PDB file of C-alpha atoms in Angstrom:
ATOM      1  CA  UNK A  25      39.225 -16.664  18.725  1.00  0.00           C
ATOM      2  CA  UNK A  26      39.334 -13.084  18.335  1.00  0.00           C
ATOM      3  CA  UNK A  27      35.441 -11.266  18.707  1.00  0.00           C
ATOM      4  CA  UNK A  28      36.951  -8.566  16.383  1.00  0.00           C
ATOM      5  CA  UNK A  29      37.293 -11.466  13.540  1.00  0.00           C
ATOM      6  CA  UNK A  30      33.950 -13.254  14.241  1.00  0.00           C
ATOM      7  CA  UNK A  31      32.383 -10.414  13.628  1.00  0.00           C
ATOM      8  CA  UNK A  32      33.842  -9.536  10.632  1.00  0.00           C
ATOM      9  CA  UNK A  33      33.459 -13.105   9.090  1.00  0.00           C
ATOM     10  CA  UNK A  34      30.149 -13.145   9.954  1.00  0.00           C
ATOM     11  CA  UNK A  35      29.171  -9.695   8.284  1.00  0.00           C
ATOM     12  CA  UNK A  36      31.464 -10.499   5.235  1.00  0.00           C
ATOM     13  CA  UNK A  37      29.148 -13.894   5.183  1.00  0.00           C
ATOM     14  CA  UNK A  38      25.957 -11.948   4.833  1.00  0.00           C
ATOM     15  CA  UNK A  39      27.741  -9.582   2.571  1.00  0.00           C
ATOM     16  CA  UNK A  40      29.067 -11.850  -0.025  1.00  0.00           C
ATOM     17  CA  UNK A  41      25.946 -14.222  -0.158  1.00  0.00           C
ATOM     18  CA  UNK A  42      23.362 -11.064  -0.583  1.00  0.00           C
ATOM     19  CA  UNK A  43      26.066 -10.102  -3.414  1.00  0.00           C
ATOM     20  CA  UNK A  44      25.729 -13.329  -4.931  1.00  0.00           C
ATOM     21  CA  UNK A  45      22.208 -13.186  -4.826  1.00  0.00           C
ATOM     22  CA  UNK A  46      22.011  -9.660  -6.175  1.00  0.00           C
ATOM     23  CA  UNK A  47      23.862 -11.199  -9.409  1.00  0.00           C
ATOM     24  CA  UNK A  48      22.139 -15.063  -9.642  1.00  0.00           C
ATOM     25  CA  UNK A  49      18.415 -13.838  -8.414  1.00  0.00           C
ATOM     26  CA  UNK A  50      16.268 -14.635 -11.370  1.00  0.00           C
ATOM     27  CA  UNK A  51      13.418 -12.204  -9.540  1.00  0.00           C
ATOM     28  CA  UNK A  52      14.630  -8.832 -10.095  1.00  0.00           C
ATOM     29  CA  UNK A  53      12.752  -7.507  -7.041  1.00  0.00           C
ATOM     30  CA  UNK A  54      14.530  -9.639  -4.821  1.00  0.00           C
ATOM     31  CA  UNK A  55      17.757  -8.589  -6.226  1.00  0.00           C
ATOM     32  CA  UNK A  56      16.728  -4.982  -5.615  1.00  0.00           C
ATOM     33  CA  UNK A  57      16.161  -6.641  -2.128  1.00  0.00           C
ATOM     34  CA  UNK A  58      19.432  -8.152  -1.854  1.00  0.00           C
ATOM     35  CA  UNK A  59      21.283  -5.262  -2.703  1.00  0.00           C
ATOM     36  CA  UNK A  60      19.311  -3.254   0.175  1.00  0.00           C
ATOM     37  CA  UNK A  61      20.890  -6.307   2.693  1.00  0.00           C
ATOM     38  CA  UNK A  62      24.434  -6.228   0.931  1.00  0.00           C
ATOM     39  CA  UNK A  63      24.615  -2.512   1.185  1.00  0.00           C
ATOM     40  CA  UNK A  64      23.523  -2.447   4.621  1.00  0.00           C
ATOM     41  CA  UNK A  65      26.340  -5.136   5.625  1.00  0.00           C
ATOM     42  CA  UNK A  66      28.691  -3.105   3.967  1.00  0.00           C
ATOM     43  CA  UNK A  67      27.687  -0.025   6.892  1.00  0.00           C
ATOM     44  CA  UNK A  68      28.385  -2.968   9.411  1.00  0.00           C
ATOM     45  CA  UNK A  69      32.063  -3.492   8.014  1.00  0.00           C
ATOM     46  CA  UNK A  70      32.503   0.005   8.209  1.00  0.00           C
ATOM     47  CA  UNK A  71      31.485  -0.367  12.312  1.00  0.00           C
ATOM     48  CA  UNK A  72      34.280  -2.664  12.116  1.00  0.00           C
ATOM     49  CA  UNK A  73      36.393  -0.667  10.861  1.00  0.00           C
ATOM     50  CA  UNK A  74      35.670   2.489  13.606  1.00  0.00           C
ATOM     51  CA  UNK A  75      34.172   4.403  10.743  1.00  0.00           C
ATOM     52  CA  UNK A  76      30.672   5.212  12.356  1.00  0.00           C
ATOM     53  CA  UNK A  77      30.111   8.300   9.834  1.00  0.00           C
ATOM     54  CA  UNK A  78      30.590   6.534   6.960  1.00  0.00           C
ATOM     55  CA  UNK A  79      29.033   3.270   8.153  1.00  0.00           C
ATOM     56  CA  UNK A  80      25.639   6.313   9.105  1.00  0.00           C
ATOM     57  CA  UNK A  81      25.940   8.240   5.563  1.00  0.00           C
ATOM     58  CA  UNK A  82      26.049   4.633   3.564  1.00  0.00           C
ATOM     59  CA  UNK A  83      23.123   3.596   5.430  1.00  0.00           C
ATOM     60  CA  UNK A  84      21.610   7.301   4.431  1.00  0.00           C
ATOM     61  CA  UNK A  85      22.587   7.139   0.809  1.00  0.00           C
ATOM     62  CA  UNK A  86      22.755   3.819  -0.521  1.00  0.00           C
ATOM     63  CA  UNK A  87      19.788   2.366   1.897  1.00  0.00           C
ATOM     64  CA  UNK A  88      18.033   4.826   2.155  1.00  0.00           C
ATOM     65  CA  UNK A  89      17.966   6.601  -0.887  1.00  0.00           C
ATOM     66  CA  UNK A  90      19.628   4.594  -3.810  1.00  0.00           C
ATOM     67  CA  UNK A  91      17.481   1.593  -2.861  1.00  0.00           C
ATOM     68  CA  UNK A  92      14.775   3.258  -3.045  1.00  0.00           C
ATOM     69  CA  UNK A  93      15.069   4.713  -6.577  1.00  0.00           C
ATOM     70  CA  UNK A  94      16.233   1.728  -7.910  1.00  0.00           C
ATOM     71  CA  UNK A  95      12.784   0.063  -6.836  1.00  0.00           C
ATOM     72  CA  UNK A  96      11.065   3.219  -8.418  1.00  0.00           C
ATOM     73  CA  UNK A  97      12.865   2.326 -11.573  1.00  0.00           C
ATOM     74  CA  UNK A  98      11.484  -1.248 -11.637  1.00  0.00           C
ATOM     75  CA  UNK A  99       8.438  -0.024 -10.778  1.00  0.00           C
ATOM     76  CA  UNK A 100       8.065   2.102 -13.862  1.00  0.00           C
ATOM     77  CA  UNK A 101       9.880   0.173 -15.865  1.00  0.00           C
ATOM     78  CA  UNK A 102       7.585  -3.138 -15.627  1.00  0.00           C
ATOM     79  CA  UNK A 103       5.851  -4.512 -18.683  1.00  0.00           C
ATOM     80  CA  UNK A 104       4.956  -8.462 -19.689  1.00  0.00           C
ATOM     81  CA  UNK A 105       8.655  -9.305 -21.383  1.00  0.00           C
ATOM     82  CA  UNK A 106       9.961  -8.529 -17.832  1.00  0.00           C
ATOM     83  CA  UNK A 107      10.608 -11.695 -16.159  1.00  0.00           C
ATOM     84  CA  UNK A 108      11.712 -13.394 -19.877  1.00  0.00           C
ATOM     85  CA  UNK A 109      15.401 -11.411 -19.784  1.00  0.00           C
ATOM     86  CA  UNK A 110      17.584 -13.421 -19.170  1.00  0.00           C
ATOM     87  CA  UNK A 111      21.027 -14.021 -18.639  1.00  0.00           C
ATOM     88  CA  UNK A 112      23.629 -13.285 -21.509  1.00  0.00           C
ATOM     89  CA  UNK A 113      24.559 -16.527 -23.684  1.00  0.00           C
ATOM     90  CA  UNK A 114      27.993 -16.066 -22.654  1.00  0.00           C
ATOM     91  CA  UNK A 115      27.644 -16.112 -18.598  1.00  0.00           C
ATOM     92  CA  UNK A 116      29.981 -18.765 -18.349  1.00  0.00           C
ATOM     93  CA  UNK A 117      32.538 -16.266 -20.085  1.00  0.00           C
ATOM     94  CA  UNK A 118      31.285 -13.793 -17.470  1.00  0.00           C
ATOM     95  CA  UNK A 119      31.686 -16.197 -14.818  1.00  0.00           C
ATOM     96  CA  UNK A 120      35.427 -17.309 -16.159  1.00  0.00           C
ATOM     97  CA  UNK A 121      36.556 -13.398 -16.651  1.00  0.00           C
ATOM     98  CA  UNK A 122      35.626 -12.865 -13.101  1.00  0.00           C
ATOM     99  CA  UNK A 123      37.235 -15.689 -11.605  1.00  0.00           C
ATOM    100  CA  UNK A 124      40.341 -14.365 -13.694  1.00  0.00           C
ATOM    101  CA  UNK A 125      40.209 -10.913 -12.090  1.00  0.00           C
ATOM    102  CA  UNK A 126      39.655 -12.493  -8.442  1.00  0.00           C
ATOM    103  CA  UNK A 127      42.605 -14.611  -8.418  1.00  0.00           C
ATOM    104  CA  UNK A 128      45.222 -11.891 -10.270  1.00  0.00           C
ATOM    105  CA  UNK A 129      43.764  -8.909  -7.566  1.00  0.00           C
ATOM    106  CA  UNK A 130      44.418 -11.464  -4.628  1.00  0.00           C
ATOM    107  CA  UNK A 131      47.596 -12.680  -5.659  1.00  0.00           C
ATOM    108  CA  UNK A 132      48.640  -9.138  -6.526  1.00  0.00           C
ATOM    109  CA  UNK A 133      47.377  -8.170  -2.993  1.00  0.00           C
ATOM    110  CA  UNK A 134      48.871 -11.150  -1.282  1.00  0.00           C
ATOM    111  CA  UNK A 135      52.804  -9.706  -2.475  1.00  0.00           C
ATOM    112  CA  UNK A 136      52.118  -5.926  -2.234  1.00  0.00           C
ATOM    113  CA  UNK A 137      54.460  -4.116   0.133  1.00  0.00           C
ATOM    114  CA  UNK A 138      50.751  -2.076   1.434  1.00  0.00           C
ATOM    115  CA  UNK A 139      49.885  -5.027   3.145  1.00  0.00           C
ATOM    116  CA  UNK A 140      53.985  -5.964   4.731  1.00  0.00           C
ATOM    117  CA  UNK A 141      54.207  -2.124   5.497  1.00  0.00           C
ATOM    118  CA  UNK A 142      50.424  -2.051   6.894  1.00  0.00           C
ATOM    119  CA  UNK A 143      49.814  -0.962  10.645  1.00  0.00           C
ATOM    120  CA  UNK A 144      47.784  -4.167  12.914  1.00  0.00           C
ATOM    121  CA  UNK A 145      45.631  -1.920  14.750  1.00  0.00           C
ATOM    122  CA  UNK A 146      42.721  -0.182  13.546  1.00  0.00           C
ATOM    123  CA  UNK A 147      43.200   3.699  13.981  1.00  0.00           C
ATOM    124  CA  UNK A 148      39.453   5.262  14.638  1.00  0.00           C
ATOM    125  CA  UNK A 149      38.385   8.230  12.136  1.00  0.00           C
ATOM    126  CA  UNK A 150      36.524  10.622  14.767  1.00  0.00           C
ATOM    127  CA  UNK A 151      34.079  12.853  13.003  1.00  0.00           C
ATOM    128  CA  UNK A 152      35.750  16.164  14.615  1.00  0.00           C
ATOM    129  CA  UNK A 153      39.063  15.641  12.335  1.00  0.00           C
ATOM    130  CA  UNK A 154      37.093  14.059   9.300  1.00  0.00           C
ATOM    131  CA  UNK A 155      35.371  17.214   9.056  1.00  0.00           C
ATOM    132  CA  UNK A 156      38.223  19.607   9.594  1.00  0.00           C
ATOM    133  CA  UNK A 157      40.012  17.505   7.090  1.00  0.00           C
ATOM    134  CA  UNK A 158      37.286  17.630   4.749  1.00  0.00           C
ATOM    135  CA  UNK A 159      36.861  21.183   5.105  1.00  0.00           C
ATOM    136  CA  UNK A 160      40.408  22.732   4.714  1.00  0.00           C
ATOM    137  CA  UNK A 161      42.308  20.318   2.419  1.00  0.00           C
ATOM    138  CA  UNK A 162      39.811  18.728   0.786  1.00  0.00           C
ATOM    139  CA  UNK A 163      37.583  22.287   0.604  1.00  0.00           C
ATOM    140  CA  UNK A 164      37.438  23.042  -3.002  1.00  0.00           C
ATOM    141  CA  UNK A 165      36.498  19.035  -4.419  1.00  0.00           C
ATOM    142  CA  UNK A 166      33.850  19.283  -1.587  1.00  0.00           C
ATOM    143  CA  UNK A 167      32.388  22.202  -3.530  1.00  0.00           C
ATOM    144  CA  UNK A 168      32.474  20.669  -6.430  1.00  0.00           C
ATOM    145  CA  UNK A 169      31.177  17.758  -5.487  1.00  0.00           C
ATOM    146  CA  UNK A 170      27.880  19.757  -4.776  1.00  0.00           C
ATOM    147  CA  UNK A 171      27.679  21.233  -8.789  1.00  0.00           C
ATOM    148  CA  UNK A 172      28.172  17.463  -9.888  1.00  0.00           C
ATOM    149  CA  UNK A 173      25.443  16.935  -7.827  1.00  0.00           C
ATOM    150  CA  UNK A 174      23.477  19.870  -9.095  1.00  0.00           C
ATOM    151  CA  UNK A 175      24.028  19.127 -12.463  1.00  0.00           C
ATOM    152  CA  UNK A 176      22.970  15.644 -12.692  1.00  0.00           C
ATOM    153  CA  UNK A 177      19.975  16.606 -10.933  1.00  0.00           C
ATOM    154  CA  UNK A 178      19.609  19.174 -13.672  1.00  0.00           C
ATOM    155  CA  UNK A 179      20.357  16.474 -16.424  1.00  0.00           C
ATOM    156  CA  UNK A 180      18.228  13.905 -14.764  1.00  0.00           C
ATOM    157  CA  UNK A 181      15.125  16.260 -14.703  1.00  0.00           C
ATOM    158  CA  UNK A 182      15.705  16.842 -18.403  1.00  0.00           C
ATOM    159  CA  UNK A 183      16.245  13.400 -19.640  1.00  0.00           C
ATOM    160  CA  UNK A 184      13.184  11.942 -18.051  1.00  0.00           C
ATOM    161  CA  UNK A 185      10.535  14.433 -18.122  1.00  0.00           C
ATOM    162  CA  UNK A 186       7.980  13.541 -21.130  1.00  0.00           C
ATOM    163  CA  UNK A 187       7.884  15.943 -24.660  1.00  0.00           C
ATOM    164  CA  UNK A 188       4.256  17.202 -24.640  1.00  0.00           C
ATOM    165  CA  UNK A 189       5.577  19.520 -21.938  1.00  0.00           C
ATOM    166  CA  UNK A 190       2.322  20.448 -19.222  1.00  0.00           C
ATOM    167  CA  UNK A 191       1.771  17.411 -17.722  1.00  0.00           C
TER     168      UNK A 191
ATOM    169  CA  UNK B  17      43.661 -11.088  14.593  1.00  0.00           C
ATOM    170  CA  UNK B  18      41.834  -8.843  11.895  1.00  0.00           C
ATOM    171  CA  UNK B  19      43.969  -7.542   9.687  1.00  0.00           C
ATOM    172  CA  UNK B  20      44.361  -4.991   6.470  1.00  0.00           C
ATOM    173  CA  UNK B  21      44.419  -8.158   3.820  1.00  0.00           C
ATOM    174  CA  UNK B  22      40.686  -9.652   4.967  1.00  0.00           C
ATOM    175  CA  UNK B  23      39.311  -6.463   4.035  1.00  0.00           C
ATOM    176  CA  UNK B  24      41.168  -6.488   0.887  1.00  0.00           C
ATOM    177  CA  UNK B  25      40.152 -10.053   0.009  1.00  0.00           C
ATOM    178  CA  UNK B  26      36.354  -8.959   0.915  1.00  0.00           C
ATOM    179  CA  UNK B  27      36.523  -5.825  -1.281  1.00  0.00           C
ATOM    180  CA  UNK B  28      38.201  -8.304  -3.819  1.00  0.00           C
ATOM    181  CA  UNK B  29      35.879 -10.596  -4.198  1.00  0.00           C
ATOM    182  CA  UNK B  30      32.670  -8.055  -3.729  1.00  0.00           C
ATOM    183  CA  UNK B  31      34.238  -6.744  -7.005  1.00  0.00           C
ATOM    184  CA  UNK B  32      34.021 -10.044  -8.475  1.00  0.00           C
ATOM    185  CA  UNK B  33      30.892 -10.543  -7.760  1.00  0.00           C
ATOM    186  CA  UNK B  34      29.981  -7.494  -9.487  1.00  0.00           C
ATOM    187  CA  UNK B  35      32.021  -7.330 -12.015  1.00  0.00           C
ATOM    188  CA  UNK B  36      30.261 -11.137 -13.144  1.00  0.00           C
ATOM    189  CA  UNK B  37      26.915  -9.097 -12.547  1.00  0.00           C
ATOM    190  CA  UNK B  38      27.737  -6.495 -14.799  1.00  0.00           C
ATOM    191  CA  UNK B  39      28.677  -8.719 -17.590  1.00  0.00           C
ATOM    192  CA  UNK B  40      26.379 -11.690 -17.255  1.00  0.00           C
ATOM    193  CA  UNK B  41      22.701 -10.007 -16.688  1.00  0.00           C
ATOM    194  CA  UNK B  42      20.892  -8.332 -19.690  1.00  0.00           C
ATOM    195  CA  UNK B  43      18.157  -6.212 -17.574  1.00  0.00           C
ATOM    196  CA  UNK B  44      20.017  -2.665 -17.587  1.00  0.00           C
ATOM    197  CA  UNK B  45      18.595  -1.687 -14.343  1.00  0.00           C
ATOM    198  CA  UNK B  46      20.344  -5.113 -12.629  1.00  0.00           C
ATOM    199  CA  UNK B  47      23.811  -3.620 -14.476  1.00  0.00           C
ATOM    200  CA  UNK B  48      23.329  -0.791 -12.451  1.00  0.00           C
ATOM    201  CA  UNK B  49      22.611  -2.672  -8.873  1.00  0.00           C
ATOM    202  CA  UNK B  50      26.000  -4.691 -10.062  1.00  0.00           C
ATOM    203  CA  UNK B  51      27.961  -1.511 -11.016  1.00  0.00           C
ATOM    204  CA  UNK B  52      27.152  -0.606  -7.006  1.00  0.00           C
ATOM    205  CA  UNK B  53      28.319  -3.629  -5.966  1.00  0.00           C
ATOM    206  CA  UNK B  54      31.935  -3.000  -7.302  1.00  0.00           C
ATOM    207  CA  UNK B  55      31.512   0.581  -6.086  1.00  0.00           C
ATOM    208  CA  UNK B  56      31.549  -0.636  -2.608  1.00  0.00           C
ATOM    209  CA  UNK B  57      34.306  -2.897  -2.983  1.00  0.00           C
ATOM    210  CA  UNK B  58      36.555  -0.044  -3.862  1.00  0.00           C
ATOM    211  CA  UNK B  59      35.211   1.766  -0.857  1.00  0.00           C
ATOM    212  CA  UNK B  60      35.965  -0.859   1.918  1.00  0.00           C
ATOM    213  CA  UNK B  61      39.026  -1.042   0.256  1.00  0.00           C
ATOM    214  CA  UNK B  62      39.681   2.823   1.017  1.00  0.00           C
ATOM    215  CA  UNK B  63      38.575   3.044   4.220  1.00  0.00           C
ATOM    216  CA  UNK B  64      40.780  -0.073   5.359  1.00  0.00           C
ATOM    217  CA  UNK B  65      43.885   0.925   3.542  1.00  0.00           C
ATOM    218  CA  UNK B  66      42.862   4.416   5.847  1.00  0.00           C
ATOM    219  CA  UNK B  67      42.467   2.377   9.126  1.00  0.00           C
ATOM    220  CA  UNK B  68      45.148   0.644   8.971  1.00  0.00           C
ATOM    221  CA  UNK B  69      47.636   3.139   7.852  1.00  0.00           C
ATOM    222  CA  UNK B  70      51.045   4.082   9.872  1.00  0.00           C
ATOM    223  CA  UNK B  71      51.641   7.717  10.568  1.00  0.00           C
ATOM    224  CA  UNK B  72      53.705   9.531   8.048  1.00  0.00           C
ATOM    225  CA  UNK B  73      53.658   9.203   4.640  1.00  0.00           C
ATOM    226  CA  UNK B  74      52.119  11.072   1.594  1.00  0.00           C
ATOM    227  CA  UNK B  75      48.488  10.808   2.511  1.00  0.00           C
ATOM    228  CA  UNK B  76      46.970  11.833   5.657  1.00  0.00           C
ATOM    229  CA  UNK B  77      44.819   9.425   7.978  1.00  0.00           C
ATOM    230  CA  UNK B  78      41.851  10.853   6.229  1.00  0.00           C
ATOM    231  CA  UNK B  79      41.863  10.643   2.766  1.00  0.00           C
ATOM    232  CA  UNK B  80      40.462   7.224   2.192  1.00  0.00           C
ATOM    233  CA  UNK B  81      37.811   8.405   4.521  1.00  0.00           C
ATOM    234  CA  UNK B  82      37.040  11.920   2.306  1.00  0.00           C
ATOM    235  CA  UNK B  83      37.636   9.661  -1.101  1.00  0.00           C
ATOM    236  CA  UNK B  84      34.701   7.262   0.375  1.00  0.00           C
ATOM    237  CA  UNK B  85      32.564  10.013   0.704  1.00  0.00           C
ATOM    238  CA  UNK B  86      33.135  11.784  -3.144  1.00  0.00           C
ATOM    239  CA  UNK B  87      32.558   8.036  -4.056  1.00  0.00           C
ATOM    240  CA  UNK B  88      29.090   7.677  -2.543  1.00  0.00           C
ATOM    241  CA  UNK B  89      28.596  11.389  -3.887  1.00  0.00           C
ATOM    242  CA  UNK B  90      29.426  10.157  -7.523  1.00  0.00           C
ATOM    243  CA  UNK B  91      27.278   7.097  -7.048  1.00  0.00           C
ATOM    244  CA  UNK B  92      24.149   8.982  -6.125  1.00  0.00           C
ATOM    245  CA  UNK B  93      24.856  10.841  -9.108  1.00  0.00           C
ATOM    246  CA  UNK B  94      25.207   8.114 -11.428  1.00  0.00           C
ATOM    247  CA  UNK B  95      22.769   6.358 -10.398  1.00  0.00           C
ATOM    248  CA  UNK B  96      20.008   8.931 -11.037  1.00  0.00           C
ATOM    249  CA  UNK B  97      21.530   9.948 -14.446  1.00  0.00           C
ATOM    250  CA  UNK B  98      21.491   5.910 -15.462  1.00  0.00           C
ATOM    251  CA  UNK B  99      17.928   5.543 -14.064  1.00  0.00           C
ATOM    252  CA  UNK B 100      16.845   8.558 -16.474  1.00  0.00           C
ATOM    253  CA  UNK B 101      18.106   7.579 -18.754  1.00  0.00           C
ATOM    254  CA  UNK B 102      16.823   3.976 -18.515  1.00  0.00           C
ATOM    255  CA  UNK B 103      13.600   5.462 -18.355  1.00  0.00           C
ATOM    256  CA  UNK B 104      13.411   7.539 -21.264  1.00  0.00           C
ATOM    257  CA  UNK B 105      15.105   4.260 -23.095  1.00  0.00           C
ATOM    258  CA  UNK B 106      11.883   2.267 -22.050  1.00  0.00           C
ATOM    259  CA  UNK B 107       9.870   5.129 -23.027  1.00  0.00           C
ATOM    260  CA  UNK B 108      10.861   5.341 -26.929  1.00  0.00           C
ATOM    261  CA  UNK B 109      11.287   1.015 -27.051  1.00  0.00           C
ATOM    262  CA  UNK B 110       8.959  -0.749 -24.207  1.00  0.00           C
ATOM    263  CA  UNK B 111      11.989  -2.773 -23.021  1.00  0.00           C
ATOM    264  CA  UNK B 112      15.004  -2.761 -20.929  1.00  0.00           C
ATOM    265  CA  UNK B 113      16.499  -5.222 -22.385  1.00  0.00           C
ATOM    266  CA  UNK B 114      20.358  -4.272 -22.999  1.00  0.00           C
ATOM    267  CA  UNK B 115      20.460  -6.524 -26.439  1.00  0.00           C
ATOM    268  CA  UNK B 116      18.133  -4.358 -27.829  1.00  0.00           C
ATOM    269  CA  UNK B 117      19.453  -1.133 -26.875  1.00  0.00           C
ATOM    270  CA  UNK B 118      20.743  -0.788 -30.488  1.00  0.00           C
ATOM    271  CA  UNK B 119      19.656   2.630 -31.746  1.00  0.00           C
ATOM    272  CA  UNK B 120      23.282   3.934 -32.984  1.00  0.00           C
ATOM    273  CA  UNK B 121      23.166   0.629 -35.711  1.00  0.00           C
ATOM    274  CA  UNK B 122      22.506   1.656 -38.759  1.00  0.00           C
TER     275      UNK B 122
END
């Protein structure tokens, strides 16, 4: 068997089951926990796929710094109701809709010409030509990308800091 | 031999996953977790179709790569927007509790 495929079976593994436990997890501090292992999985599928940049800024970002916010959320959003919510009445809806969704994405996957017309090799993304790339074609969304970040910094700062003003 | 359609199924069914996260749970801040969840999916599913990719064509070898990064961008975003907002929500009702996030009913 191919070492390329074990690994990626066994990474999908981890990924799918810390998914499903980010979803079923009646603790939501072991969901938050969950989604720390599921998004660090997803960096090890993007090893697989020769992306070591991405695989380094997803650990950055989502482990490192999404994670972490999401935990200060809980945090300061704790009070006595909070391990009473529970799921919506209709989660077997939920559950149905999804199902739905999987099997109509695979099948339309399974007869796309993308996949017939695909390459079998994995071409490698060094970080040389992903930055040249991302700074002459892609040069003026990359700038933007900064005021969208500046601005919901802005908003963020404004939406959650308390009326009295001073402290 | 690994090819372009098990990281489509993966990304496929991550989506799933969320997407039954998103509409099953009642806590807003696990909607948000979920709502990650299916942003991933879309971005293995970039970055693959970007692997595997032939020469030629209308997109270069790079632009699932570049799209994965404005993605993550976006999601940093959102997520601190959603979290403020959350907790200004729990300021005003002591819950965060989606059902009873009904201010706009009259």
């Amino acid at each position: 068997m191919n070492m390329h495929l074990v690994i990626f079976s066994v990474i999908s593994a981890v990924l799918i089951s810390c998914a499903l436990g980010v979803v079923i997890s009646r603790n939501i501090v072991h969901s938050a926990l969950f989604l720390l292992f599921a998004l660090i999985s997803v960096a090890g599928i993007y090893l697989v796929l020769l992306t070591e940049f991405l695989a380094i800024v997803q650990l950055l970002i989502y482990g490192g710094a999404i994670v972490i916010v999401i935990l200060f959320a809980l945090m300061l959003t704790r009070n006595e109701e909070y391990p009473r919510i529970q799921n919506n009445k209709l989660w077997p809806i939920a559950g149905i809709l999804s199902v739905l969704v999987l099997i109509t994405l695979s099948v339309s996957y399974f007869q796309s010409d993308v996949i017939r017309n695909a390459s079998t090799t994995i071409s490698p993304a060094g970080v040389k030509s992903l930055g040249s790339s991302l700074f002459t074609t892609w040069a003026i969304p990359f700038e933007l990308a900064s005021l969208v970040l500046l601005v919901a910094l802005i908003g963020a700062i404004v939406i959650a800091r308390s009326d009295k003003g001073g402290n | 031999m690994l090819e372009l359609i098990h990281f489509n199924i993966l990304s496929v069914l991550l989506f799933s996953v969320g997407l039954y996260g998103v509409l099953a749970r009642k806590s807003a801040i696990l909607i948000i977790m979920a709502i990650e969840l299916m942003l991933n999916a879309v971005n293995i599913n970039f970055i693959a179709a970007a692997a595997f990719k032939h020469g030629g064509g209308l997109f270069t070898n790079f632009d699932g790569h570049i799209l994965t990064i404005f993605i993550i961008t976006i999601a940093a975003a959102e997520v601190g927007l959603a979290l403020a907002l959350i907790l200004r929500i729990f300021r005003n009702k002591s819950t965060v509790n989606v059902d009873q996030f009904d201010m706009m009913k009259l």
